[in-house]
Amino acid sequence: MKIVVCVKRVGVLVDDPEFVDDDRAVDTDYLDYEPNEWDLYALEAALRLRDDAGDGEVVVVTVGDDEAEEVLVRCLAMGADRAVRIWTDDLAGADALVVAAVLADVARREQPDLVLCGAQSADAAQAATGTGLAALLAFPCVAIVTSIELAPQERTAVVHRELEGGLVEVCEVDLPAVLTIQTGIDEPRYVTLRAVQQAEDAEIELVEPDELAEPGFRVRRLLVPRSERAEMMDGPSSVAAKIVELVRGAAA
Amino acid sequence: MPGVLIVAEHLQGELRDVTAELVSAGRQLSEQGGGRVVLAVLARDPDALAEAGRLDGVDEVVRVPVAEQEFNAEIVTAALAALIEAREPAVVLAGFTVNGMGFGAALALRAGLGFATDVVGCALERGQVVALRRFYGGKVEAELEFPQRNRVLLLLRPTIWPAAAPGGAAEVTTFDGAAPPPSVRTRHREFVAPPAGDVDITLADVVLAIGRGVGERDNIPRFASLADTLGATLAASRPLIDAGWMPAERQVGQSGKTVKPEVYLAFGVSGAVQHLAGMKASKTIVAVNSDPDAAIFDVADYGAVADVFAVAEELEKLL
Ligand SMILES: Cc1cc2nc3c(=O)[nH]c(=O)nc-3n(C[C@H](O)[C@H](O)[C@H](O)COP(=O)(O)OP(=O)(O)OC[C@H]3O[C@@H](n4cnc5c(N)ncnc54)[C@H](O)[C@@H]3O)c2cc1C
């Protein structure tokens, strides 16, 4: 059982941002970074499938600059067998279609039985990379998966696809397939500092694509949205008083 | 005539609400010079759904008979690619829903479409499509353009556009050119409804919803008893359900319950779009969050940049 898991180092905005590149990109000084939550669930699911199968390999792949290696290291510490990083400077700000295309080149070479992606990334939330990747690989795809049961002899999997309102569609999919993983599937395992330190010595393969696909869109301009904000109470005691007033009003 | 093609979303024999919202977005584009509004209904037996799809603002409902009644990503992608090739619409609209996530990017690649998801606004400017979406948990808005694309697929966020009314006069046609995909490798088995549970949070007049801001499992009893004293029903965002800290029936949001109480108290909830989908229609919303830029403040009536435990303490004193 060979499983490719696509992971991303996502930016978290820590302050009112400044924009660069003619207001087309966020100044990275305003970002903190962390592994994408959905991808950690995808990796956990992959590790369990590999371990239940008794043998196999989990390969983690990211598209990111050299700092993104910290996410790969985390994945190796969790138990991934191998890590690949795809990068060229032109990939900065790439959208889901561009990312899917460079991931497809690596996935094709790996010939996996299964490709797992997070359902979405926390920063861009396009929910598109996995579905696009499947199309490029000509694999079937099931998006927003909350349970996977493999039948390796039949080369199929029975998966739960979670729809709106928590309705679950149970469906069967032929392998190889791409699944996009929803949080909650299996709680990602805890990694010890020691495991991370050990993983830091592992070799990470670098793939440098020379041509990129057409993006789905181009950012014309970024702005900080000015929506109608809440009336702000100042401090815990005034908001508590407001809550009591509203709750008493609702009961009356 | 370029035109706007809308992909009707349906489930178990009913059009889903998002379909009528897509129609009003499509109508707006049409009024900006977008051409006819055509609603495509893909199903094994599309007749009844097509009839329901004759909403105000739709010029034509096209029935697209396909092998499966319910959504199947491969079948839908192949049929829509054929329909787009035949009709050459300038804009294709579908919902940013679990189904939309399942075929959107595949269709865009297959049909060579410009593509954006979770779109919250769109317009035609001098014949060119411009779309709005947000990044970084709603904190940055982006205007998107689609240079060098003749056709654009937009997946629109549900609950932004008003629903088109029923009772339009659309003509109903049939598209027979939807060749099946070479192989269908995903097979529907069954739908399983979420377990009912012992509380129905949708009935509550006051909901106290807690999010990841409550920190740890051990803090939940404190908010449970606070809810009790307030006469509120305790609910939560998805991460608390994922972690097994709260039962699924207490989850508010797109993949949980939609609630519309008199008062919704959001404690330590960031306001992700999927959470907002389940509570933004509440009558009065109060948000407590330590991050002054949290998106939850965009939908709240009252807010406080504060620590949830400090507010809990004040409430405990008052009650
Ligand atoms: C297909 C799909 C469906 C989904 N369905 C749902 C759904 O139904 N419901 C749902 O909720 N989510 C859903 N999600 C997940 C959603 O995207 C978010 O991940 C989730 O809502 C975040 O929950 P949260 O706000 O509790 O956590 P976070 O986003 O981590 O926010 C925690 C907040 O707490 C604040 N905070 C931290 N400590 C304190 C403190 N001491 N005092 C005050 N504030 C504090 C922080 O500033 C932050 O704003 C879905 C996602 C997908 C992809």
XYZ file of C-alpha atoms in Angstrom, chain A residues 68-161:
94
model
C 8.059 24.606 4.314
C 10.455 21.799 5.178
C 9.470 22.275 8.816
C 6.089 20.814 7.929
C 7.681 17.859 6.168
C 9.873 17.277 9.215
C 6.780 17.247 11.393
C 5.199 14.682 9.036
C 8.304 12.490 9.117
C 8.262 12.708 12.896
C 4.666 11.526 12.858
C 5.773 8.482 10.878
C 5.847 9.293 7.160
C 8.517 7.298 5.316
C 9.727 9.830 2.808
C 9.321 13.517 1.973
C 9.386 15.489 -1.263
C 9.363 19.270 -1.620
C 8.407 20.928 -4.883
C 9.557 24.481 -5.435
C 10.560 27.164 -7.830
C 10.157 30.865 -7.018
C 7.414 31.246 -9.615
C 5.217 29.065 -7.409
C 4.852 31.871 -4.849
C 1.152 32.708 -4.658
C 0.210 29.839 -6.996
C -3.458 28.882 -6.982
C -4.936 25.411 -6.582
C -4.797 24.501 -10.282
C -1.113 25.371 -10.569
C -0.299 23.498 -7.369
C -2.328 20.472 -8.472
C -0.330 20.289 -11.701
C 3.075 20.181 -10.019
C 1.792 17.698 -7.444
C 0.481 15.531 -10.291
C 3.955 15.221 -11.795
C 5.345 13.854 -8.548
C 2.319 11.662 -7.801
C 2.467 10.127 -11.278
C 6.063 9.120 -10.742
C 5.265 7.586 -7.345
C 2.464 5.357 -8.717
C 0.509 5.354 -5.468
C -2.522 3.259 -4.569
C -4.030 6.221 -2.805
C -3.477 9.968 -2.673
C -4.785 11.856 0.346
C -5.113 15.631 0.509
C -6.657 17.845 3.156
C -10.201 18.923 2.327
C -8.958 22.511 2.172
C -6.094 24.664 3.341
C -6.807 27.003 6.229
C -5.340 30.087 4.512
C -6.809 29.994 0.998
C -9.688 27.574 1.635
C -10.260 26.826 -2.040
C -11.045 23.141 -1.468
C -9.793 22.506 -4.989
C -6.285 21.043 -5.000
C -7.227 17.403 -4.383
C -10.062 17.423 -6.879
C -7.850 19.029 -9.505
C -5.039 16.601 -8.800
C -7.374 13.642 -9.317
C -8.469 15.029 -12.669
C -4.862 15.429 -13.826
C -3.969 11.905 -12.690
C -7.205 10.542 -14.218
C -7.965 8.990 -10.819
C -11.457 8.948 -9.327
C -11.912 11.402 -6.469
C -14.070 11.575 -3.383
C -14.067 14.913 -1.572
C -14.709 15.547 2.158
C -14.078 12.049 3.413
C -14.579 11.128 7.082
C -13.923 7.353 6.966
C -11.892 4.988 4.774
C -12.080 1.210 4.697
C -9.741 -0.463 2.252
C -10.379 -3.715 0.459
C -6.877 -4.126 -0.995
C -7.640 -7.463 -2.738
C -10.539 -5.922 -4.639
C -8.536 -2.731 -5.203
C -11.402 -0.679 -3.819
C -12.185 1.419 -0.769
C -15.467 2.138 0.959
C -15.515 5.739 2.090
C -17.847 8.119 3.874
C -18.389 11.451 2.191
